[in-house]
Amino acid sequence: MLLLSFPAGRFGTNCYVLAAEPGGPCLIVDPGQAATAPLLRLLAEHRLDPAVVLLTHGHMDHSWCARELCADIGVPVLVHAADRFMLADPAAPLPASFPGHLLAGYPETEPERLTLLEGSADLEQAGLRVRAHHSPGHTAGSTMFRVDPVRDGDPSLLFTGDTLLADRLGDTGLPGGSQARLESSLRHICGPLDDNTMLLPGHGPAAALGAARRALPLLRSPAV
C-alpha cells in the first residue's frame, strides 16, 4: 500500500492519503485546515485518483477542507450522521471560551456530496477493504477506519482520529464527549486486533498497537 501523510494547518491535524498502489484510486482521511494545496500536489505526484474523503469526526480541524475538495474534484465525503451538524456550524461543538478568530475562513456549509454513516459498516473504497468502526467518546459520531492489508505480511491500518493517540486516550472534555463511551469503544474495537496493527492518529506520531498497549493498559482489556 501507498500511505502518505502531513500535518495540516495551525492545528497540526494529520491528513492521510492511502492507495493500494501509485497511479490508482485513493482514500483521503481528515483534510484539515489548509490541506487542499498539499493534497493536490501529492495526488499529482503519485498519479492518484481520489475516491472518497473519510472523516474520523466532525471537528473543524479534521473537516476544514472537505467541502472544498468535494467541490473542486467531485469527491464524496463520508462522516457519521451524529457529527453532521458540525460541518455547517463548526462552533456548535466547541466551548464558549474557544477563540472565535480560529474559525475564520471555515466554510460554514456542508459538502454537496455527503454520505452519512449510521453505525459501523464494511466499505469497499478505492480497491481497499475498509471497516468503519463507530467509536463514540471523543464525539458522538467519532469513527475509526480499519483498512485490511493488500499484501501478505503488511499490517492492518487503523485511522483513529482523536479517539486514540499514540500514547494516550483521546480527549473527552468537549461538549458531546464521554470518557465511559470512549473507553468502551476502545475495548471493543482494539481488543481483537493484532499487536502489529498500525495506529494512525489525528495528531502526533503513528504507533504499533502493541506499543500503545504497553503504555495504555485499557487497550489490553477484553471487550465485555
mmCIF file of C-alpha atoms in Angstrom:
data_model
loop_
_atom_site.group_PDB
_atom_site.id
_atom_site.type_symbol
_atom_site.label_atom_id
_atom_site.label_comp_id
_atom_site.label_asym_id
_atom_site.label_seq_id
_atom_site.Cartn_x
_atom_site.Cartn_y
_atom_site.Cartn_z
ATOM 1 C CA MET A 1 0.000 0.000 0.000
ATOM 2 C CA LEU A 2 0.994 3.600 -0.518
ATOM 3 C CA LEU A 3 0.475 5.707 2.620
ATOM 4 C CA LEU A 4 1.179 9.443 2.613
ATOM 5 C CA SER A 5 0.583 11.973 5.370
ATOM 6 C CA PHE A 6 1.297 15.513 6.505
ATOM 7 C CA PRO A 7 0.209 17.788 9.385
ATOM 8 C CA ALA A 8 -2.319 20.316 8.104
ATOM 9 C CA GLY A 9 -2.764 23.918 9.204
ATOM 10 C CA ARG A 10 -2.247 25.622 12.530
ATOM 11 C CA PHE A 11 -3.866 22.692 14.365
ATOM 12 C CA GLY A 12 -1.349 20.170 13.020
ATOM 13 C CA THR A 13 -4.035 17.658 12.103
ATOM 14 C CA ASN A 14 -2.684 14.602 10.330
ATOM 15 C CA CYS A 15 -4.124 14.321 6.836
ATOM 16 C CA TYR A 16 -3.663 10.934 5.168
ATOM 17 C CA VAL A 17 -3.768 9.581 1.634
ATOM 18 C CA LEU A 18 -3.977 5.817 1.151
ATOM 19 C CA ALA A 19 -3.892 3.805 -2.065
ATOM 20 C CA ALA A 20 -3.307 0.186 -2.957
ATOM 21 C CA GLU A 21 -0.543 1.395 -5.299
ATOM 22 C CA PRO A 22 0.613 4.529 -7.130
ATOM 23 C CA GLY A 23 -1.389 5.503 -10.175
ATOM 24 C CA GLY A 24 -4.716 4.257 -8.854
ATOM 25 C CA PRO A 25 -7.664 5.318 -6.723
ATOM 26 C CA CYS A 26 -7.080 6.526 -3.165
ATOM 27 C CA LEU A 27 -8.724 7.458 0.101
ATOM 28 C CA ILE A 28 -8.273 10.824 1.803
ATOM 29 C CA VAL A 29 -8.653 10.894 5.589
ATOM 30 C CA ASP A 30 -9.269 14.109 7.585
ATOM 31 C CA PRO A 31 -8.364 17.011 5.270
ATOM 32 C CA GLY A 32 -7.856 19.724 7.872
ATOM 33 C CA GLN A 33 -7.123 23.420 7.586
ATOM 34 C CA ALA A 34 -5.028 24.412 4.533
ATOM 35 C CA ALA A 35 -4.868 20.779 3.376
ATOM 36 C CA THR A 36 -6.082 21.241 -0.203
ATOM 37 C CA ALA A 37 -2.901 22.522 -1.864
ATOM 38 C CA PRO A 38 -0.528 19.893 -0.405
ATOM 39 C CA LEU A 39 -3.106 17.198 -1.086
ATOM 40 C CA LEU A 40 -3.385 18.148 -4.747
ATOM 41 C CA ARG A 41 0.409 18.088 -5.044
ATOM 42 C CA LEU A 42 0.569 14.568 -3.579
ATOM 43 C CA LEU A 43 -2.230 13.354 -5.832
ATOM 44 C CA ALA A 44 -0.455 14.682 -8.903
ATOM 45 C CA GLU A 45 2.966 13.407 -7.852
ATOM 46 C CA HIS A 46 1.717 9.853 -7.312
ATOM 47 C CA ARG A 47 -0.925 9.928 -10.095
ATOM 48 C CA LEU A 48 -3.747 9.196 -7.662
ATOM 49 C CA ASP A 49 -7.473 9.498 -8.256
ATOM 50 C CA PRO A 50 -9.371 10.258 -5.010
ATOM 51 C CA ALA A 51 -12.411 8.063 -4.442
ATOM 52 C CA VAL A 52 -13.716 9.361 -1.104
ATOM 53 C CA VAL A 53 -12.914 11.611 1.850
ATOM 54 C CA LEU A 54 -13.289 9.856 5.204
ATOM 55 C CA LEU A 55 -13.826 11.998 8.290
ATOM 56 C CA THR A 56 -12.979 10.410 11.631
ATOM 57 C CA HIS A 57 -15.259 13.011 13.244
ATOM 58 C CA GLY A 58 -16.759 16.400 12.544
ATOM 59 C CA HIS A 59 -14.475 18.781 14.440
ATOM 60 C CA MET A 60 -13.339 21.634 12.248
ATOM 61 C CA ASP A 61 -9.620 20.824 12.452
ATOM 62 C CA HIS A 62 -10.355 17.494 10.725
ATOM 63 C CA SER A 63 -13.040 18.586 8.262
ATOM 64 C CA TRP A 64 -11.922 22.090 7.203
ATOM 65 C CA CYS A 65 -11.141 21.338 3.550
ATOM 66 C CA ALA A 66 -13.695 18.570 2.978
ATOM 67 C CA ARG A 67 -16.213 20.860 1.286
ATOM 68 C CA GLU A 68 -13.551 22.462 -0.914
ATOM 69 C CA LEU A 69 -12.291 19.075 -2.071
ATOM 70 C CA CYS A 70 -15.828 17.926 -2.751
ATOM 71 C CA ALA A 71 -16.493 20.999 -4.869
ATOM 72 C CA ASP A 72 -13.143 21.094 -6.680
ATOM 73 C CA ILE A 73 -12.641 17.447 -7.580
ATOM 74 C CA GLY A 74 -16.094 15.949 -7.044
ATOM 75 C CA VAL A 75 -15.074 13.535 -4.312
ATOM 76 C CA PRO A 76 -17.809 12.417 -1.869
ATOM 77 C CA VAL A 77 -17.376 12.949 1.875
ATOM 78 C CA LEU A 78 -18.268 10.274 4.418
ATOM 79 C CA VAL A 79 -18.996 11.128 8.079
ATOM 80 C CA HIS A 80 -21.116 9.669 10.854
ATOM 81 C CA ALA A 81 -24.605 11.166 10.996
ATOM 82 C CA ALA A 82 -24.173 12.185 14.648
ATOM 83 C CA ASP A 83 -21.397 14.620 13.668
ATOM 84 C CA ARG A 84 -23.046 16.042 10.562
ATOM 85 C CA PHE A 85 -24.192 19.221 12.326
ATOM 86 C CA MET A 86 -20.584 20.288 12.889
ATOM 87 C CA LEU A 87 -19.821 20.575 9.176
ATOM 88 C CA ALA A 88 -22.061 23.624 8.746
ATOM 89 C CA ASP A 89 -21.642 25.000 12.280
ATOM 90 C CA PRO A 90 -18.064 24.477 13.467
ATOM 91 C CA ALA A 91 -18.631 26.477 16.666
ATOM 92 C CA ALA A 92 -21.506 24.244 17.816
ATOM 93 C CA PRO A 93 -19.360 21.518 19.440
ATOM 94 C CA LEU A 94 -16.873 23.959 20.972
ATOM 95 C CA PRO A 95 -16.989 25.636 24.381
ATOM 96 C CA ALA A 96 -17.964 29.302 24.577
ATOM 97 C CA SER A 97 -14.378 30.108 25.609
ATOM 98 C CA PHE A 98 -12.947 28.894 22.275
ATOM 99 C CA PRO A 99 -11.316 31.823 20.404
ATOM 100 C CA GLY A 100 -13.686 32.662 17.583
ATOM 101 C CA HIS A 101 -10.952 34.030 15.319
ATOM 102 C CA LEU A 102 -9.570 30.499 14.930
ATOM 103 C CA LEU A 103 -12.707 29.620 12.955
ATOM 104 C CA ALA A 104 -12.239 32.412 10.419
ATOM 105 C CA GLY A 105 -12.335 31.018 6.899
ATOM 106 C CA TYR A 106 -14.108 27.772 7.711
ATOM 107 C CA PRO A 107 -16.777 27.073 5.037
ATOM 108 C CA GLU A 108 -19.998 27.071 7.050
ATOM 109 C CA THR A 109 -21.901 24.864 4.612
ATOM 110 C CA GLU A 110 -21.644 21.090 4.416
ATOM 111 C CA PRO A 111 -20.143 19.294 1.398
ATOM 112 C CA GLU A 112 -22.514 18.857 -1.538
ATOM 113 C CA ARG A 113 -21.828 15.122 -1.814
ATOM 114 C CA LEU A 114 -22.252 13.809 1.699
ATOM 115 C CA THR A 115 -22.572 10.154 2.703
ATOM 116 C CA LEU A 116 -23.756 9.506 6.262
ATOM 117 C CA LEU A 117 -22.859 6.539 8.420
ATOM 118 C CA GLU A 118 -25.456 5.435 10.943
ATOM 119 C CA GLY A 119 -23.192 2.981 12.779
ATOM 120 C CA SER A 120 -20.346 0.654 11.908
ATOM 121 C CA ALA A 121 -20.110 -0.627 8.344
ATOM 122 C CA ASP A 122 -17.943 -2.583 5.920
ATOM 123 C CA LEU A 123 -16.894 -0.488 2.937
ATOM 124 C CA GLU A 124 -15.183 -1.154 -0.380
ATOM 125 C CA GLN A 125 -13.382 2.031 -1.356
ATOM 126 C CA ALA A 126 -10.517 2.665 -3.788
ATOM 127 C CA GLY A 127 -9.926 -1.079 -4.129
ATOM 128 C CA LEU A 128 -9.434 -1.388 -0.363
ATOM 129 C CA ARG A 129 -11.456 -3.181 2.288
ATOM 130 C CA VAL A 130 -12.354 -0.698 4.992
ATOM 131 C CA ARG A 131 -14.201 -1.294 8.248
ATOM 132 C CA ALA A 132 -15.800 1.845 9.668
ATOM 133 C CA HIS A 133 -15.925 1.358 13.447
ATOM 134 C CA HIS A 134 -18.323 3.746 15.163
ATOM 135 C CA SER A 135 -16.334 4.779 18.248
ATOM 136 C CA PRO A 136 -18.233 7.395 20.282
ATOM 137 C CA GLY A 137 -16.456 9.108 23.135
ATOM 138 C CA HIS A 138 -14.437 11.990 21.718
ATOM 139 C CA THR A 139 -17.591 12.989 19.829
ATOM 140 C CA ALA A 140 -20.880 11.149 19.432
ATOM 141 C CA GLY A 141 -20.075 10.329 15.815
ATOM 142 C CA SER A 142 -16.375 9.531 16.066
ATOM 143 C CA THR A 143 -15.394 6.719 13.708
ATOM 144 C CA MET A 144 -12.156 4.769 13.410
ATOM 145 C CA PHE A 145 -11.396 3.293 9.991
ATOM 146 C CA ARG A 146 -9.552 -0.043 9.767
ATOM 147 C CA VAL A 147 -8.024 -0.969 6.418
ATOM 148 C CA ASP A 148 -7.079 -4.569 5.672
ATOM 149 C CA PRO A 149 -3.611 -5.237 4.240
ATOM 150 C CA VAL A 150 -3.298 -5.605 0.486
ATOM 151 C CA ARG A 151 -0.300 -7.948 0.592
ATOM 152 C CA ASP A 152 0.623 -10.766 2.946
ATOM 153 C CA GLY A 153 2.818 -9.546 5.766
ATOM 154 C CA ASP A 154 1.595 -5.960 5.705
ATOM 155 C CA PRO A 155 -0.063 -4.666 8.881
ATOM 156 C CA SER A 156 -3.657 -3.578 9.125
ATOM 157 C CA LEU A 157 -4.064 0.183 9.442
ATOM 158 C CA LEU A 158 -6.358 1.897 11.935
ATOM 159 C CA PHE A 159 -7.115 5.588 11.409
ATOM 160 C CA THR A 160 -8.058 6.630 14.934
ATOM 161 C CA GLY A 161 -8.747 10.364 14.612
ATOM 162 C CA ASP A 162 -8.857 11.894 18.088
ATOM 163 C CA THR A 163 -10.249 8.765 19.752
ATOM 164 C CA LEU A 164 -6.779 7.325 20.356
ATOM 165 C CA LEU A 165 -3.336 8.864 20.029
ATOM 166 C CA ALA A 166 -0.021 7.002 20.079
ATOM 167 C CA ASP A 167 0.480 7.306 23.820
ATOM 168 C CA ARG A 168 -2.800 8.453 25.311
ATOM 169 C CA LEU A 169 -6.541 8.216 25.064
ATOM 170 C CA GLY A 170 -8.455 10.884 23.197
ATOM 171 C CA ASP A 171 -9.860 13.934 24.925
ATOM 172 C CA THR A 172 -13.441 13.735 26.162
ATOM 173 C CA GLY A 173 -13.732 17.233 27.645
ATOM 174 C CA LEU A 174 -15.545 18.943 24.779
ATOM 175 C CA PRO A 175 -19.348 19.028 24.527
ATOM 176 C CA GLY A 176 -20.608 15.622 23.472
ATOM 177 C CA GLY A 177 -17.572 13.805 24.861
ATOM 178 C CA SER A 178 -17.837 10.828 27.193
ATOM 179 C CA GLN A 179 -14.960 9.060 28.940
ATOM 180 C CA ALA A 180 -17.045 5.963 29.599
ATOM 181 C CA ARG A 181 -18.138 5.672 25.961
ATOM 182 C CA LEU A 182 -14.604 6.267 24.680
ATOM 183 C CA GLU A 183 -13.174 3.531 26.916
ATOM 184 C CA SER A 184 -15.931 1.132 25.869
ATOM 185 C CA SER A 185 -15.290 1.920 22.203
ATOM 186 C CA LEU A 186 -11.589 1.226 22.504
ATOM 187 C CA ARG A 187 -12.070 -2.042 24.383
ATOM 188 C CA HIS A 188 -14.468 -3.386 21.778
ATOM 189 C CA ILE A 189 -12.571 -2.197 18.708
ATOM 190 C CA CYS A 190 -8.934 -2.624 19.733
ATOM 191 C CA GLY A 191 -9.370 -5.751 21.850
ATOM 192 C CA PRO A 192 -9.471 -8.243 18.946
ATOM 193 C CA LEU A 193 -6.785 -6.530 16.852
ATOM 194 C CA ASP A 194 -3.247 -7.775 16.339
ATOM 195 C CA ASP A 195 -0.313 -6.012 18.048
ATOM 196 C CA ASN A 196 1.101 -5.213 14.603
ATOM 197 C CA THR A 197 -1.908 -3.087 13.677
ATOM 198 C CA MET A 198 -0.612 0.382 12.877
ATOM 199 C CA LEU A 199 -2.380 3.244 14.644
ATOM 200 C CA LEU A 200 -2.637 6.401 12.533
ATOM 201 C CA PRO A 201 -3.933 9.139 14.845
ATOM 202 C CA GLY A 202 -5.305 12.574 14.139
ATOM 203 C CA HIS A 203 -2.346 14.267 15.812
ATOM 204 C CA GLY A 204 1.210 13.232 16.545
ATOM 205 C CA PRO A 205 3.154 10.149 15.522
ATOM 206 C CA ALA A 206 1.931 6.751 14.407
ATOM 207 C CA ALA A 207 2.445 3.703 16.616
ATOM 208 C CA ALA A 208 2.017 -0.053 16.551
ATOM 209 C CA LEU A 209 -0.936 -1.173 18.643
ATOM 210 C CA GLY A 210 1.392 -3.397 20.671
ATOM 211 C CA ALA A 211 3.427 -0.372 21.760
ATOM 212 C CA ALA A 212 0.264 1.543 22.605
ATOM 213 C CA ARG A 213 -0.923 -1.401 24.706
ATOM 214 C CA ARG A 214 2.238 -1.253 26.782
ATOM 215 C CA ALA A 215 1.579 2.424 27.503
ATOM 216 C CA LEU A 216 -2.197 2.123 27.904
ATOM 217 C CA PRO A 217 -3.433 -0.878 29.908
ATOM 218 C CA LEU A 218 -7.007 -0.159 28.820
ATOM 219 C CA LEU A 219 -6.140 -1.418 25.337
ATOM 220 C CA ARG A 220 -5.230 -4.803 26.822
ATOM 221 C CA SER A 221 -8.657 -5.155 28.434
ATOM 222 C CA PRO A 222 -11.016 -7.591 26.728
ATOM 223 C CA ALA A 223 -14.371 -6.396 25.442
ATOM 224 C CA VAL A 224 -17.257 -7.131 27.783
#
